[in-house]
mmCIF file of C-alpha atoms in Angstrom:
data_model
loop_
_atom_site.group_PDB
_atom_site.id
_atom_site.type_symbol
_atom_site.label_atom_id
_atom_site.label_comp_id
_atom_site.label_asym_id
_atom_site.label_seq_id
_atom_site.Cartn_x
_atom_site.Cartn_y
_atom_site.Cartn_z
ATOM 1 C CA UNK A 1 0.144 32.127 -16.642
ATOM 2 C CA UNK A 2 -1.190 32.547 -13.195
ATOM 3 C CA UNK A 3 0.616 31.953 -10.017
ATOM 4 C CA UNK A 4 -1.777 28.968 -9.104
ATOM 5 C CA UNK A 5 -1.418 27.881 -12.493
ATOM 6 C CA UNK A 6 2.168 27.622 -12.000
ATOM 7 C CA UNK A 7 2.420 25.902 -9.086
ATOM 8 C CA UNK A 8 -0.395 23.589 -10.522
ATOM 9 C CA UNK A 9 2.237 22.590 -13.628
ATOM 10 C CA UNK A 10 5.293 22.454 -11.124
ATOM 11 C CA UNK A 11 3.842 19.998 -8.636
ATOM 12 C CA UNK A 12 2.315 18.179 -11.923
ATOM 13 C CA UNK A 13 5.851 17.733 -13.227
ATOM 14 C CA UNK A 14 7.401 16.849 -9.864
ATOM 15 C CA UNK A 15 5.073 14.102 -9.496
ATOM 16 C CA UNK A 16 5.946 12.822 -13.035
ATOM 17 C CA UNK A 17 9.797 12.791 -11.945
ATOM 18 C CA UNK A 18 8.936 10.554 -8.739
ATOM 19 C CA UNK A 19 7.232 8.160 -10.568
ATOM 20 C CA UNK A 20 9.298 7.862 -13.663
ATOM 21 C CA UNK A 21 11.588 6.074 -11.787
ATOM 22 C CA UNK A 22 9.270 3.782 -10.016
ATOM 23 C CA UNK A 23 7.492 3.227 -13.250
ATOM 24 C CA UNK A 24 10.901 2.195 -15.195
ATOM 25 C CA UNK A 25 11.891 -0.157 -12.015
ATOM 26 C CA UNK A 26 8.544 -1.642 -11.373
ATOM 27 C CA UNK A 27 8.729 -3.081 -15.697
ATOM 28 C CA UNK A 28 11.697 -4.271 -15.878
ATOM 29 C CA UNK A 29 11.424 -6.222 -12.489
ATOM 30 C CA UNK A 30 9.627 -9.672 -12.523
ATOM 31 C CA UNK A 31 7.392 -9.671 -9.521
ATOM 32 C CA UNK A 32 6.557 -13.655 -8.162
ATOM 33 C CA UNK A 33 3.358 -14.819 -7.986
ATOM 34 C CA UNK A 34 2.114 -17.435 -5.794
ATOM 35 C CA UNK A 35 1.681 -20.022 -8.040
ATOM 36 C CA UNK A 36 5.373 -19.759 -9.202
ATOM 37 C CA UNK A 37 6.354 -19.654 -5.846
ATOM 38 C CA UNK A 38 7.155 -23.202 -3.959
ATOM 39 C CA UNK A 39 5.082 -23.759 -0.630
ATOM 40 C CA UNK A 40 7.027 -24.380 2.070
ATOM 41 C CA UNK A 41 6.888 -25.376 5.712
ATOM 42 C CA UNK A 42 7.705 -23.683 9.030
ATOM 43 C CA UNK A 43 9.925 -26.622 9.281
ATOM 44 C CA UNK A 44 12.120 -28.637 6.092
ATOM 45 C CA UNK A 45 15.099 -30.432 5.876
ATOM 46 C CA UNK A 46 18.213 -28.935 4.243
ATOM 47 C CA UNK A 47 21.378 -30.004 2.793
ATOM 48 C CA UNK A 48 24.751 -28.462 2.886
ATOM 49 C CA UNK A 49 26.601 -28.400 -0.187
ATOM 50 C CA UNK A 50 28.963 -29.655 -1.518
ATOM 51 C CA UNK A 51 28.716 -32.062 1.327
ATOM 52 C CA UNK A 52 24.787 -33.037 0.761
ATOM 53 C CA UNK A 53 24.536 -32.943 5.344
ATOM 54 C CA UNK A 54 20.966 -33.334 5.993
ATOM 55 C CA UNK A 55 19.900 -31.077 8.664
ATOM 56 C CA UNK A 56 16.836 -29.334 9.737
ATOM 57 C CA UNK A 57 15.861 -25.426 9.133
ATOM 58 C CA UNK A 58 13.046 -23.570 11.109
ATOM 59 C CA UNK A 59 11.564 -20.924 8.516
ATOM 60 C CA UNK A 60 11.072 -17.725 9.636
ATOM 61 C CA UNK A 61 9.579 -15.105 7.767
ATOM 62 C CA UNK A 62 9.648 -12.973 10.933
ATOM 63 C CA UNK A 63 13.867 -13.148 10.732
ATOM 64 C CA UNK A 64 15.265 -10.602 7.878
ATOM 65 C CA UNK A 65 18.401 -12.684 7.990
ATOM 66 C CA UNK A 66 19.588 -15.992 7.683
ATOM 67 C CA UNK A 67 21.562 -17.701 10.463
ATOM 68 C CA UNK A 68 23.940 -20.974 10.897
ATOM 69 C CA UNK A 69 25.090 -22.787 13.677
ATOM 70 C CA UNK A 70 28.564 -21.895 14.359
ATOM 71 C CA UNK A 71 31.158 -22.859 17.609
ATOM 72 C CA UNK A 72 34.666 -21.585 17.722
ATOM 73 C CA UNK A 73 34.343 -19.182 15.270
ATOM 74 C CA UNK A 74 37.686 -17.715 13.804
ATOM 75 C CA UNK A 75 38.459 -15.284 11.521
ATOM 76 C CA UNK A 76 41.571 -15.522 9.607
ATOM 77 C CA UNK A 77 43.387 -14.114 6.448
ATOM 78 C CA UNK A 78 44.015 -16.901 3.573
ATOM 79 C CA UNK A 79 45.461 -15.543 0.469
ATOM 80 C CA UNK A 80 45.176 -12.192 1.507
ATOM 81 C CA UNK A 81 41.298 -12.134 2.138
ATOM 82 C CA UNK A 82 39.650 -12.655 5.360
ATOM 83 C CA UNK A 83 38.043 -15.715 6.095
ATOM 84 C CA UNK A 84 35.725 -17.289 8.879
ATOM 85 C CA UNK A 85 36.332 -21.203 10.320
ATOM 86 C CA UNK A 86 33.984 -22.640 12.693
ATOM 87 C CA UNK A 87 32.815 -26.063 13.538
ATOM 88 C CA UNK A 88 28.781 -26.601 12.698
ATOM 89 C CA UNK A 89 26.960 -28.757 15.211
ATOM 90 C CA UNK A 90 23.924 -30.830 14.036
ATOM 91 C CA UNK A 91 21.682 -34.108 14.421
ATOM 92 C CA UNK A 92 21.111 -36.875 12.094
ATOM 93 C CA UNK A 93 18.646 -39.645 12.629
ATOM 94 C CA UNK A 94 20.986 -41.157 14.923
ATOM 95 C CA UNK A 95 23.320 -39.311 16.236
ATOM 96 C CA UNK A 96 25.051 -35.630 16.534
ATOM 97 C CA UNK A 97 27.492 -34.768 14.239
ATOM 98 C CA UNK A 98 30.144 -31.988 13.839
ATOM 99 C CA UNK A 99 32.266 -30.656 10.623
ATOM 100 C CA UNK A 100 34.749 -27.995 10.676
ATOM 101 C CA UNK A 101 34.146 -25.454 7.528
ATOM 102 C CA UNK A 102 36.084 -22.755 6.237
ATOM 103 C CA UNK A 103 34.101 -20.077 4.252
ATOM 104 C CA UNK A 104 35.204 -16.374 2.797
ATOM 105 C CA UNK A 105 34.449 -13.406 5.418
ATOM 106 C CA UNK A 106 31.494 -11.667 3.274
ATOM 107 C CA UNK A 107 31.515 -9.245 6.327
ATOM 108 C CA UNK A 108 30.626 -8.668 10.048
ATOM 109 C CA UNK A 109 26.995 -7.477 10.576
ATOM 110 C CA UNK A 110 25.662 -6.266 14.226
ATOM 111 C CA UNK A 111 22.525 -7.847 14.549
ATOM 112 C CA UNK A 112 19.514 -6.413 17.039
ATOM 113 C CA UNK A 113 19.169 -8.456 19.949
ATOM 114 C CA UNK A 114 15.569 -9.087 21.951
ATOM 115 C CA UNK A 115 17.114 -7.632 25.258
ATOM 116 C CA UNK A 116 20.936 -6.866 25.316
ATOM 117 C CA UNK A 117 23.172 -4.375 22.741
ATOM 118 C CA UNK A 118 23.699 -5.456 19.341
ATOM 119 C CA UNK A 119 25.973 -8.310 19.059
ATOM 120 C CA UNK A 120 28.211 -8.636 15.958
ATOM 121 C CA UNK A 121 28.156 -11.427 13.923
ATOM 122 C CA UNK A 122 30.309 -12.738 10.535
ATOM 123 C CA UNK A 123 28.552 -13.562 7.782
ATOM 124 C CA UNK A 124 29.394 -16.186 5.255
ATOM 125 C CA UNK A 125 27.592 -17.476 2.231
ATOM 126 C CA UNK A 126 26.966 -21.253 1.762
ATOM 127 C CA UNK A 127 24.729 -23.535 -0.199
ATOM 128 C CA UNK A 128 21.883 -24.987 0.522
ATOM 129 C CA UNK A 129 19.668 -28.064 -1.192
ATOM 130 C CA UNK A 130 16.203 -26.478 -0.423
ATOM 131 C CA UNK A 131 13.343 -28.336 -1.885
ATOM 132 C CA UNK A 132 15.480 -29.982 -4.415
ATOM 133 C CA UNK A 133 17.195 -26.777 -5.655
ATOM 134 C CA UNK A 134 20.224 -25.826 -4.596
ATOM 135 C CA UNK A 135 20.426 -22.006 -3.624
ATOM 136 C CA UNK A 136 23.219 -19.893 -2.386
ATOM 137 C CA UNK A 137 21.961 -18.356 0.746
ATOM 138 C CA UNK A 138 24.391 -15.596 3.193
ATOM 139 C CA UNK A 139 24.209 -16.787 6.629
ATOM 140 C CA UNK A 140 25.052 -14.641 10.111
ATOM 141 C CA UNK A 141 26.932 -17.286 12.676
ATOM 142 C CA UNK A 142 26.294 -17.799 16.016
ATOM 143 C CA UNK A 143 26.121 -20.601 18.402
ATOM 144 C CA UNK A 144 22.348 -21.999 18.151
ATOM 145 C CA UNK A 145 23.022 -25.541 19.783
ATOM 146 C CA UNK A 146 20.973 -24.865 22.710
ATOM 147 C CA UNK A 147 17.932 -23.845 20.090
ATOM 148 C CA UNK A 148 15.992 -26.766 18.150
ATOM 149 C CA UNK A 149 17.354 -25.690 14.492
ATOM 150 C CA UNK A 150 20.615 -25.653 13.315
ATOM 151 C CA UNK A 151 20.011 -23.373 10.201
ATOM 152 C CA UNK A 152 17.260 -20.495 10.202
ATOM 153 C CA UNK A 153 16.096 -18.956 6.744
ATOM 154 C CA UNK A 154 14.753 -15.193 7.393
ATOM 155 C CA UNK A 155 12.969 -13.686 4.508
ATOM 156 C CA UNK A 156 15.965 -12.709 2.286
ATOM 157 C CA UNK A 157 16.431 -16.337 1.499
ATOM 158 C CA UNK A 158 12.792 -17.041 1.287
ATOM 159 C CA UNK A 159 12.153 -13.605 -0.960
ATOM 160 C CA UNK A 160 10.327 -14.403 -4.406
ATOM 161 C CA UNK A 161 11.175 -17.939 -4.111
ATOM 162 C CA UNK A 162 8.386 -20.143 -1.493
ATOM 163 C CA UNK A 163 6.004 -18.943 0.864
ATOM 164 C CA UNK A 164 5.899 -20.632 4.488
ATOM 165 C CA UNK A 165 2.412 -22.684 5.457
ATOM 166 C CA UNK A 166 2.545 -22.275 9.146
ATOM 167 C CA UNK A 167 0.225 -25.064 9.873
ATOM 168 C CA UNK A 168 2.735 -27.972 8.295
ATOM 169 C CA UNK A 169 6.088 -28.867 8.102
ATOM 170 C CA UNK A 170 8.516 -30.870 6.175
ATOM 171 C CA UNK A 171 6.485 -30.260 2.436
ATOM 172 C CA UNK A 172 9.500 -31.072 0.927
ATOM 173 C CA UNK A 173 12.479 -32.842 0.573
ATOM 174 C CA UNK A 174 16.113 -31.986 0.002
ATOM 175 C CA UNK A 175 17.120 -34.009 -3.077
ATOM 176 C CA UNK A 176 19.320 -32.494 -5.126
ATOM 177 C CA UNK A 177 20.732 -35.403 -6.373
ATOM 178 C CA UNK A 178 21.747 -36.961 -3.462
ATOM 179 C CA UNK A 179 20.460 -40.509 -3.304
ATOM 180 C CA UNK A 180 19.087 -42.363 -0.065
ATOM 181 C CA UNK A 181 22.049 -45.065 0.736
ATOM 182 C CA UNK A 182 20.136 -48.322 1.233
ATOM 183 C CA UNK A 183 21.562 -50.956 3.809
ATOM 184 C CA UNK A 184 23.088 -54.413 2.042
ATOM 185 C CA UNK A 185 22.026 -57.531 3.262
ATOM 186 C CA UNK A 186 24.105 -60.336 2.804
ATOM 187 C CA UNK A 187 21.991 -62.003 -0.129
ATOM 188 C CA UNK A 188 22.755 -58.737 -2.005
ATOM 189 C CA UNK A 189 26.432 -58.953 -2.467
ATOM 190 C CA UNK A 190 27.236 -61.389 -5.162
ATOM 191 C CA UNK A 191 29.384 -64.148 -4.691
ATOM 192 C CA UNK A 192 32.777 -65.079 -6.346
ATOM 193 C CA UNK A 193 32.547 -66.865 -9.523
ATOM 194 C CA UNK A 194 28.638 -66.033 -9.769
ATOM 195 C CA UNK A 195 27.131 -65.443 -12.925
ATOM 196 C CA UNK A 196 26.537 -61.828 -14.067
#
């Protein structure tokens, strides 16, 4: 065999070795298409679970990560693991509400600012009702009251499961279960001794 010839078969075999990996991966992963996918938009409403809190979420496919609203973060050790509290600010229809949460310490991520050093962050995982399917998403806290939306979903959350029309908002609704409360008028409630 000639010296071209061998280096002929060596690069032909280790071209077969880099791809037999990529070839084994790429079949056994399922790869979304868009019609499986839900369609989103830039803007929905979200729930927090178990609670069902109805809050908005900006969508944004230019974010990697996922962040919350958080105030007066602390970390803590319960049981031995560490553990994050904070207080999550958000509006309803009517008014601005507040609830303290306690979540396990996933870990502490430094995230890239725009202009400044990297700031470090905790990261917690919570669910979310998102277009009536409740998904567990990992979220990086920091204080966004001064910012529009409580909750941002990067692309990790977003990965193989919507894509994001930039032209609409609020395509959805966050269901999951959780029923619209109506109001009671007086002619509603039934009186004593009536007939049922």
């Amino acid at each position: 065999m000639t010296s071209l010839a061998k280096r002929v078969l060596s690069a032909a075999i280790a071209l077969l070795l880099l791809l037999m990996p990529y070839g084994m991966a790429s079949a056994e992963k399922t790869v979304a298409t868009p019609d499986t996918l839900k369609i989103l938009g830039w803007v929905e409403f979200v729930r927090l679970e178990p609670w069902g809190l109805k809050t908005r979420a900006r969508l944004d496919t230019g974010a990697n990560t996922s962040s919350m609203s958080a105030r007066d973060i602390h970390v803590f050790k319960k049981n031995g693991k560490r553990w994050a509290r904070f207080t999550f600010d958000f509006k309803t229809a009517k008014d601005e509400r507040s609830i303290e949460i306690e979540r396990p310490l996933i870990r502490l991520v430094k995230i890239k600012q725009h202009s400044g050093p990297p700031q470090e962050r905790p990261v917690v995982s919570m669910d979310i009702c998102l277009a009536d399917e409740v998904r567990t998403i990992e979220f990086s806290l920091i204080d966004r009251r001064a910012l529009n939306y409580p909750i941002l979903l990067g692309r990790k959350a977003l990965a193989g499961y919507a894509l994001v029309d930039s032209a609409n908002a609020y395509l959805n609704k966050a269901g999951c279960g959780h029923e619209k409360k109506k109001k009671m008028k007086d002619s509603d409630v039934a009186s004593p001794g009536a007939a049922e």
